[in-house]
Amino acid sequence: MKEIKVGIIGAGGIACSVHIPNYQKIENVRVIAVADIKAEVAENAAEQFNISNVFTDWEDLLKIDEIEAVSVCTPNAFHAEPSIAAMKANCHVLCEKPMAVSVAEAQAMADIAKEHQRILQIGLASRFSPGSLYLKSIIDSGRLGQIYYGRAVAMRRRGIPSWGGFTRKDMSGGGTLFDIGVHAIDHVIWLMGAPKPISAFGSAMTKFGDRHDVINPDWGAWDVDNFDVDDFATGSVRFENGAMLTIETSWASNIEGIGGSYILGTNGGVHVVGDTIFEQRNGKLANTPIELPSGPGGHETEVRRFIDAIRNGLPSPVDPEEALNVQKIMNAVYQSTETGRSVDLS
Ligand SMILES: NC(=O)c1ccc[n+]([C@@H]2O[C@H](COP(=O)([O-])OP(=O)(O)OC[C@H]3O[C@@H](n4cnc5c(N)ncnc54)[C@H](O)[C@@H]3O)[C@@H](O)[C@H]2O)c1
């Protein structure tokens, strides 16, 4: 089996906790290069994971011809440029979420993937947990009937990221919506069968992140004075098939930290990812248990599927068009915040 050689762009938290260790678990896959604008960060990752080529400029990494796959693990505002350059350099790309910070960037990424016939997979790992994959198979079998509503919830009571550029718009492009809202939105829409969004309305707010009196027990102090992104966002999306989606996400709110995503179908409803189907059976209301399988977590499976797609010439495990639709919805919520109006996505 041919060895697949991998390069890593951005060597911070997610690169060292998810991407590199999971590549290193796979037979005949080798991470041979790492780039980070901070030399020390790149060198530390190289030492920790025994990676031979170390750069401070990702353009140098892309000059290594034998690299076939690249992980882009930089802050959100720096996803599009290296992803596009990597695909132009003939590499397949696993790029962290959100796809980009603007629809134009995300569209350009999807277009280049198509033009150069490269796999572009966005790091929407919630799809790949064993329970999620099983639930997807149940929904796709038609068991829940027609899916007409989804609720995408990612609420933290206090969980403001205190590292990296998450709380600065110039680095992240957005706040909680781009950080954790993106997972919930993508997860629920994917389970709903990826209907096409036609309009969105919503609002993104800053209620906690710019206040010195707010505590953040798990992650500690963040840069309050330069906090310029949302810490709460809500929205409503209409799809071409008539289905609707509600969005609720926060890094901080005065409610217990809750998930709470669910999907409603004409024959059954489920929490995401729950172990019960709520339905009507034989003239009675029934709470039918489903046995969720166990297995590797979503992050490991996303990396394995990326490699599998490269090896076997499969389409991207996360269709770039679906990630682009999620980007359109999130940017529509930001646009709607400014205008107070619904945004046409048709
Ligand atoms: N899928 C998930 O569950 C998940 C979890 C956490 C983070 N993320 C995503 O991963 C990305 C990185 O997050 P993180 O927590 O690892 O942040 P981080 O700050 O720990 O790491 C980012 C690294 O990128 C480097 N960098 C910045 N600009 C660069 C450039 N132009 N070229 C090369 N390196 C550059 C920084 O120096 C830093 O070391 C973000 O987009 C975030 O949304 C995803």
Short mmCIF file of C-alpha atoms and ligand atoms in Angstrom, two decimals:
data_model
loop_
_atom_site.label_atom_id
_atom_site.label_comp_id
_atom_site.label_asym_id
_atom_site.label_seq_id
_atom_site.Cartn_x
_atom_site.Cartn_y
_atom_site.Cartn_z
CA MET A 1 0.00 0.00 0.00
CA LYS A 2 1.42 3.39 -1.04
CA GLU A 3 2.41 5.69 1.82
CA ILE A 4 0.42 8.94 2.03
CA LYS A 5 2.56 11.86 3.13
CA VAL A 6 0.88 14.64 5.08
CA GLY A 7 1.70 18.27 5.86
CA ILE A 8 0.20 20.25 8.76
CA ILE A 9 -0.44 24.01 8.50
CA GLY A 10 -1.00 25.59 11.94
CA ALA A 11 0.44 23.50 14.79
CA GLY A 12 -1.68 24.63 17.76
CA GLY A 13 -4.33 22.90 19.83
CA ILE A 14 -6.40 21.03 17.27
CA ALA A 15 -3.39 20.04 15.13
CA CYS A 16 -1.62 18.44 18.09
CA SER A 17 -4.66 16.93 19.81
CA VAL A 18 -6.61 15.64 16.79
CA HIS A 19 -4.95 15.80 13.38
CA ILE A 20 -1.37 14.64 13.93
CA PRO A 21 -2.11 11.88 16.50
CA ASN A 22 -4.90 10.46 14.36
CA TYR A 23 -2.81 10.45 11.17
CA GLN A 24 -0.12 8.67 13.15
CA LYS A 25 -2.56 5.89 14.06
CA ILE A 26 -3.15 5.02 10.40
CA GLU A 27 -0.99 2.50 8.62
CA ASN A 28 1.10 3.87 5.73
CA VAL A 29 0.36 7.49 6.54
CA ARG A 30 3.23 9.75 7.62
CA VAL A 31 3.17 13.38 8.73
CA ILE A 32 6.37 14.69 7.16
CA ALA A 33 6.07 18.47 7.56
CA VAL A 34 4.62 21.09 9.86
CA ALA A 35 4.31 24.88 9.44
CA ASP A 36 3.35 27.52 11.98
CA ILE A 37 4.02 31.24 11.89
CA LYS A 38 5.37 30.82 15.41
CA ALA A 39 8.68 28.95 15.02
CA GLU A 40 8.57 27.66 18.58
CA VAL A 41 5.10 26.17 18.10
CA ALA A 42 6.17 24.43 14.88
CA GLU A 43 9.36 23.13 16.50
CA ASN A 44 7.55 21.82 19.56
CA ALA A 45 5.06 19.92 17.41
CA ALA A 46 7.89 18.54 15.27
CA GLU A 47 9.73 17.32 18.34
CA GLN A 48 6.65 15.89 20.04
CA PHE A 49 5.54 13.95 16.97
CA ASN A 50 8.89 13.29 15.31
CA ILE A 51 8.23 15.34 12.16
CA SER A 52 11.27 16.04 10.01
CA ASN A 53 10.43 19.23 8.06
CA VAL A 54 9.62 22.41 9.99
CA PHE A 55 8.59 25.75 8.50
CA THR A 56 7.31 29.15 9.56
CA ASP A 57 5.78 29.76 6.11
CA TRP A 58 3.21 27.30 4.76
CA GLU A 59 4.21 28.19 1.20
CA ASP A 60 7.52 26.40 1.84
CA LEU A 61 5.67 23.34 3.10
CA LEU A 62 3.64 23.21 -0.13
CA LYS A 63 6.87 23.11 -2.16
CA ILE A 64 7.48 19.54 -0.94
CA ASP A 65 6.20 17.61 -3.93
CA GLU A 66 5.61 14.32 -2.17
CA ILE A 67 3.00 15.82 0.19
CA GLU A 68 -0.37 14.54 -0.96
CA ALA A 69 -2.58 15.62 1.94
CA VAL A 70 -2.66 18.78 4.03
CA SER A 71 -4.46 19.65 7.25
CA VAL A 72 -5.25 23.34 7.64
CA CYS A 73 -5.43 24.05 11.39
CA THR A 74 -4.95 27.81 11.46
CA PRO A 75 -7.41 30.35 12.94
CA ASN A 76 -10.55 30.78 10.84
CA ALA A 77 -9.41 33.89 8.97
CA PHE A 78 -6.47 31.89 7.58
CA HIS A 79 -8.34 28.82 6.31
CA ALA A 80 -9.10 29.84 2.73
CA GLU A 81 -5.71 30.99 1.45
CA PRO A 82 -3.61 27.94 2.44
CA SER A 83 -6.45 25.55 1.52
CA ILE A 84 -6.72 27.00 -1.97
CA ALA A 85 -2.95 27.08 -2.44
CA ALA A 86 -2.67 23.47 -1.26
CA MET A 87 -5.33 22.29 -3.71
CA LYS A 88 -3.61 24.22 -6.52
CA ALA A 89 -0.42 22.39 -5.49
CA ASN A 90 -2.29 19.12 -6.07
CA CYS A 91 -2.93 18.28 -2.42
CA HIS A 92 -6.13 17.04 -0.83
CA VAL A 93 -7.20 19.22 2.10
CA LEU A 94 -8.74 18.56 5.50
CA CYS A 95 -9.51 22.10 6.69
CA GLU A 96 -10.77 22.89 10.17
CA LYS A 97 -14.20 24.41 10.75
CA PRO A 98 -15.69 26.84 9.93
CA MET A 99 -14.94 26.49 6.23
CA ALA A 100 -13.91 30.17 6.03
CA VAL A 101 -15.02 33.56 7.32
CA SER A 102 -16.95 34.75 4.25
CA VAL A 103 -19.18 33.15 1.65
CA ALA A 104 -16.87 34.40 -1.12
CA GLU A 105 -13.90 32.59 0.43
CA ALA A 106 -15.88 29.40 1.04
CA GLN A 107 -17.23 29.48 -2.53
CA ALA A 108 -13.70 29.92 -3.90
CA MET A 109 -12.55 26.89 -1.89
CA ALA A 110 -15.41 24.73 -3.20
CA ASP A 111 -14.76 25.93 -6.77
CA ILE A 112 -11.04 25.14 -6.63
CA ALA A 113 -11.75 21.67 -5.20
CA LYS A 114 -14.03 20.97 -8.15
CA GLU A 115 -11.72 22.49 -10.75
CA HIS A 116 -8.63 20.62 -9.49
CA GLN A 117 -10.58 17.48 -8.55
CA ARG A 118 -9.18 17.51 -5.03
CA ILE A 119 -10.85 16.27 -1.86
CA LEU A 120 -11.79 19.22 0.34
CA GLN A 121 -13.12 18.05 3.69
CA ILE A 122 -14.15 20.54 6.36
CA GLY A 123 -13.61 19.47 9.99
CA LEU A 124 -17.27 18.98 10.86
CA ALA A 125 -16.51 16.01 13.05
CA SER A 126 -19.84 15.78 14.91
CA ARG A 127 -21.15 13.84 11.92
CA PHE A 128 -18.71 11.01 12.51
CA SER A 129 -19.40 9.83 16.07
CA PRO A 130 -20.71 6.24 16.06
CA GLY A 131 -24.09 7.35 17.45
CA SER A 132 -24.40 10.06 14.85
CA LEU A 133 -23.63 7.72 11.94
CA TYR A 134 -26.18 5.24 13.28
CA LEU A 135 -28.84 7.91 13.71
CA LYS A 136 -28.17 9.09 10.16
CA SER A 137 -28.79 5.57 8.85
CA ILE A 138 -32.10 5.42 10.75
CA ILE A 139 -33.25 8.78 9.39
CA ASP A 140 -32.14 7.91 5.84
CA SER A 141 -34.14 4.67 6.03
CA GLY A 142 -37.30 6.80 6.30
CA ARG A 143 -38.15 5.55 9.81
CA LEU A 144 -38.92 9.07 11.07
CA GLY A 145 -41.03 9.94 8.04
CA GLN A 146 -40.80 13.37 6.47
CA ILE A 147 -38.30 15.57 8.37
CA TYR A 148 -39.83 19.02 8.74
CA TYR A 149 -37.96 20.66 11.62
CA GLY A 150 -34.51 20.78 13.19
CA ARG A 151 -33.24 22.59 16.24
CA ALA A 152 -29.47 23.20 16.37
CA VAL A 153 -28.33 24.01 19.89
CA ALA A 154 -24.83 24.50 21.28
CA MET A 155 -25.12 26.44 24.54
CA ARG A 156 -22.42 26.93 27.14
CA ARG A 157 -23.09 28.51 30.51
CA ARG A 158 -19.49 29.74 30.63
CA GLY A 159 -16.98 28.57 28.04
CA ILE A 160 -15.30 31.55 26.42
CA PRO A 161 -12.10 30.39 24.66
CA SER A 162 -9.13 32.08 26.29
CA TRP A 163 -6.42 31.03 23.81
CA GLY A 164 -5.73 31.61 20.13
CA GLY A 165 -7.72 34.18 18.21
CA PHE A 166 -11.25 32.97 18.93
CA THR A 167 -12.43 36.23 20.52
CA ARG A 168 -10.92 38.57 17.91
CA LYS A 169 -12.78 39.19 14.69
CA ASP A 170 -9.61 39.75 12.66
CA MET A 171 -8.50 36.19 13.52
CA SER A 172 -11.77 34.30 13.77
CA GLY A 173 -14.26 36.29 11.67
CA GLY A 174 -17.00 35.51 14.21
CA GLY A 175 -17.58 34.22 17.71
CA THR A 176 -19.68 31.41 19.14
CA LEU A 177 -21.60 30.99 15.88
CA PHE A 178 -18.41 30.14 13.92
CA ASP A 179 -16.87 28.22 16.80
CA ILE A 180 -19.51 25.85 18.18
CA GLY A 181 -22.71 26.91 16.40
CA VAL A 182 -21.18 25.64 13.16
CA HIS A 183 -20.99 22.07 14.51
CA ALA A 184 -24.61 22.03 15.68
CA ILE A 185 -25.93 23.62 12.47
CA ASP A 186 -24.03 21.28 10.19
CA HIS A 187 -24.85 18.22 12.26
CA VAL A 188 -28.59 18.82 12.30
CA ILE A 189 -28.85 19.84 8.61
CA TRP A 190 -26.81 16.78 7.59
CA LEU A 191 -29.12 14.52 9.62
CA MET A 192 -32.11 16.24 8.01
CA GLY A 193 -30.82 15.13 4.61
CA ALA A 194 -29.02 18.34 3.62
CA PRO A 195 -31.99 20.35 2.33
CA LYS A 196 -31.10 23.54 0.47
CA PRO A 197 -31.46 26.72 2.55
CA ILE A 198 -33.45 29.48 0.84
CA SER A 199 -33.58 32.19 3.53
CA ALA A 200 -32.26 32.98 6.99
CA PHE A 201 -33.00 35.49 9.70
CA GLY A 202 -31.26 35.98 13.02
CA SER A 203 -29.14 37.95 15.39
CA ALA A 204 -25.66 37.61 16.91
CA MET A 205 -25.03 39.45 20.17
CA THR A 206 -22.24 40.29 22.62
CA LYS A 207 -23.58 40.11 26.18
CA PHE A 208 -20.73 38.67 28.28
CA GLY A 209 -17.37 38.65 26.48
CA ASP A 210 -16.74 42.39 26.77
CA ARG A 211 -17.42 42.50 30.54
CA HIS A 212 -14.79 42.39 33.26
CA ASP A 213 -17.29 41.11 35.87
CA VAL A 214 -17.97 37.84 34.04
CA ILE A 215 -16.24 34.70 35.36
CA ASN A 216 -15.09 31.83 33.14
CA PRO A 217 -14.28 29.05 35.63
CA ASP A 218 -13.07 26.34 33.22
CA TRP A 219 -10.95 28.35 30.80
CA GLY A 220 -9.98 31.42 32.81
CA ALA A 221 -9.21 34.95 31.70
CA TRP A 222 -9.64 35.96 28.08
CA ASP A 223 -8.80 39.26 26.37
CA VAL A 224 -11.88 41.22 27.47
CA ASP A 225 -10.66 44.56 26.10
CA ASN A 226 -10.25 43.23 22.56
CA PHE A 227 -13.34 40.99 22.53
CA ASP A 228 -15.26 42.00 19.38
CA VAL A 229 -17.28 38.92 18.40
CA ASP A 230 -20.64 37.37 19.33
CA ASP A 231 -21.09 35.23 22.46
CA PHE A 232 -24.73 34.42 21.68
CA ALA A 233 -26.48 33.87 18.36
CA THR A 234 -29.89 32.74 17.30
CA GLY A 235 -31.49 32.31 13.93
CA SER A 236 -34.15 30.75 11.82
CA VAL A 237 -33.61 29.07 8.45
CA ARG A 238 -36.12 28.07 5.79
CA PHE A 239 -35.31 25.28 3.33
CA GLU A 240 -36.45 24.68 -0.22
CA ASN A 241 -38.45 21.59 0.88
CA GLY A 242 -40.42 23.66 3.41
CA ALA A 243 -38.49 22.40 6.46
CA MET A 244 -37.29 24.88 9.10
CA LEU A 245 -34.27 25.09 11.42
CA THR A 246 -33.81 27.06 14.62
CA ILE A 247 -30.31 27.95 15.86
CA GLU A 248 -29.24 28.75 19.43
CA THR A 249 -25.61 29.00 20.45
CA SER A 250 -23.61 30.66 23.23
CA TRP A 251 -20.17 30.76 24.82
CA ALA A 252 -21.79 32.28 27.89
CA SER A 253 -25.39 32.46 29.06
CA ASN A 254 -27.29 32.24 32.31
CA ILE A 255 -28.63 28.74 31.82
CA GLU A 256 -27.13 25.31 32.41
CA GLY A 257 -24.76 24.22 29.66
CA ILE A 258 -27.01 22.34 27.32
CA GLY A 259 -27.05 20.63 23.97
CA GLY A 260 -30.67 20.21 23.08
CA SER A 261 -30.56 19.70 19.32
CA TYR A 262 -33.44 17.61 17.97
CA ILE A 263 -35.10 16.55 14.76
CA LEU A 264 -38.81 16.15 14.11
CA GLY A 265 -40.28 13.87 11.50
CA THR A 266 -43.88 12.98 10.70
CA ASN A 267 -43.38 9.45 12.08
CA GLY A 268 -40.81 10.05 14.81
CA GLY A 269 -38.52 12.52 16.52
CA VAL A 270 -35.07 12.20 18.09
CA HIS A 271 -32.63 14.18 20.15
CA VAL A 272 -29.19 14.59 18.60
CA VAL A 273 -27.65 12.16 19.45
CA GLY A 274 -30.30 10.47 21.58
CA ASP A 275 -31.09 6.83 22.22
CA THR A 276 -34.88 7.11 21.93
CA ILE A 277 -37.30 7.56 19.06
CA PHE A 278 -40.47 9.37 20.10
CA GLU A 279 -43.27 8.02 17.98
CA GLN A 280 -46.86 6.80 17.79
CA ARG A 281 -47.13 3.01 17.37
CA ASN A 282 -50.20 0.75 17.38
CA GLY A 283 -52.38 3.66 18.48
CA LYS A 284 -50.12 4.54 21.41
CA LEU A 285 -47.35 7.02 22.11
CA ALA A 286 -44.10 5.07 22.31
CA ASN A 287 -40.59 5.92 23.46
CA THR A 288 -38.66 3.36 21.45
CA PRO A 289 -35.08 2.76 22.57
CA ILE A 290 -32.34 2.57 19.97
CA GLU A 291 -29.03 0.98 20.78
CA LEU A 292 -26.28 3.42 19.87
CA PRO A 293 -23.09 1.65 18.82
CA SER A 294 -19.70 2.45 20.32
CA GLY A 295 -16.46 2.99 18.41
CA PRO A 296 -13.83 5.59 17.67
CA GLY A 297 -14.84 9.23 18.25
CA GLY A 298 -15.85 11.65 15.53
CA HIS A 299 -12.42 13.27 15.25
CA GLU A 300 -10.60 10.00 14.66
CA THR A 301 -13.16 8.86 12.11
CA GLU A 302 -13.03 12.17 10.21
CA VAL A 303 -9.26 11.77 9.73
CA ARG A 304 -9.61 8.10 8.79
CA ARG A 305 -12.34 8.89 6.26
CA PHE A 306 -10.21 11.65 4.72
CA ILE A 307 -7.36 9.19 4.15
CA ASP A 308 -9.76 6.52 2.95
CA ALA A 309 -11.24 8.92 0.40
CA ILE A 310 -7.75 9.75 -0.91
CA ARG A 311 -6.73 6.09 -1.15
CA ASN A 312 -9.90 4.94 -2.84
CA GLY A 313 -10.73 7.95 -5.03
CA LEU A 314 -13.95 8.63 -3.11
CA PRO A 315 -15.77 11.97 -2.93
CA SER A 316 -15.12 14.18 0.09
CA PRO A 317 -16.66 12.68 3.25
CA VAL A 318 -18.05 16.19 3.90
CA ASP A 319 -19.49 17.51 0.64
CA PRO A 320 -17.99 21.02 0.20
CA GLU A 321 -21.38 22.24 -1.09
CA GLU A 322 -22.96 21.29 2.27
CA ALA A 323 -20.22 23.10 4.21
CA LEU A 324 -20.73 26.09 1.91
CA ASN A 325 -24.44 26.12 2.74
CA VAL A 326 -23.61 26.19 6.46
CA GLN A 327 -21.27 29.13 5.79
CA LYS A 328 -24.05 30.91 3.90
CA ILE A 329 -26.45 30.45 6.82
CA MET A 330 -23.96 31.73 9.41
CA ASN A 331 -22.99 34.76 7.35
CA ALA A 332 -26.70 35.42 6.74
CA VAL A 333 -27.23 35.54 10.52
CA TYR A 334 -24.45 38.14 10.77
CA GLN A 335 -25.92 40.09 7.85
CA SER A 336 -29.39 39.91 9.34
CA THR A 337 -27.99 41.23 12.63
CA GLU A 338 -26.91 44.37 10.78
CA THR A 339 -29.98 44.88 8.63
CA GLY A 340 -32.74 43.46 10.82
CA ARG A 341 -34.02 41.66 7.74
CA SER A 342 -34.21 38.14 6.38
CA VAL A 343 -31.47 37.18 3.90
CA ASP A 344 -32.38 35.53 0.60
CA LEU A 345 -30.20 32.44 -0.01
CA SER A 346 -32.12 30.99 -2.95
N1 LIG B 1 -13.18 20.56 15.08
C1 LIG B 1 -13.06 20.93 16.33
O1 LIG B 1 -13.66 20.34 17.22
C2 LIG B 1 -12.17 22.10 16.65
C3 LIG B 1 -11.75 22.32 17.96
C4 LIG B 1 -10.89 23.39 18.21
C5 LIG B 1 -10.48 24.22 17.17
N2 LIG B 1 -10.93 24.00 15.90
C6 LIG B 1 -10.56 24.89 14.78
O2 LIG B 1 -9.17 24.74 14.53
C7 LIG B 1 -8.59 25.98 14.17
C8 LIG B 1 -7.41 26.26 15.08
O3 LIG B 1 -7.85 26.26 16.43
P1 LIG B 1 -6.84 25.91 17.63
O4 LIG B 1 -7.67 25.73 18.84
O5 LIG B 1 -5.91 24.82 17.23
O6 LIG B 1 -6.06 27.30 17.73
P2 LIG B 1 -4.57 27.56 18.18
O7 LIG B 1 -4.45 29.02 18.37
O8 LIG B 1 -4.22 26.64 19.31
O9 LIG B 1 -3.70 27.11 16.91
C9 LIG B 1 -3.65 27.81 15.70
C10 LIG B 1 -2.20 27.86 15.25
O10 LIG B 1 -2.16 28.44 13.94
C11 LIG B 1 -0.99 29.24 13.87
N3 LIG B 1 -1.13 30.18 12.76
C12 LIG B 1 -1.81 31.35 12.71
N4 LIG B 1 -1.74 31.89 11.48
C13 LIG B 1 -0.99 31.05 10.74
C14 LIG B 1 -0.54 31.08 9.40
N5 LIG B 1 -0.89 32.05 8.56
N6 LIG B 1 0.26 30.06 8.98
C15 LIG B 1 0.59 29.06 9.82
N7 LIG B 1 0.20 28.99 11.10
C16 LIG B 1 -0.59 29.97 11.56
C17 LIG B 1 -0.90 29.89 15.23
O11 LIG B 1 0.43 30.38 15.50
C18 LIG B 1 -1.32 28.75 16.15
O12 LIG B 1 -0.21 28.01 16.61
C19 LIG B 1 -9.72 27.02 14.26
O13 LIG B 1 -10.23 27.27 12.98
C20 LIG B 1 -10.78 26.35 15.11
O14 LIG B 1 -12.09 26.75 14.78
C21 LIG B 1 -11.75 22.94 15.64
#
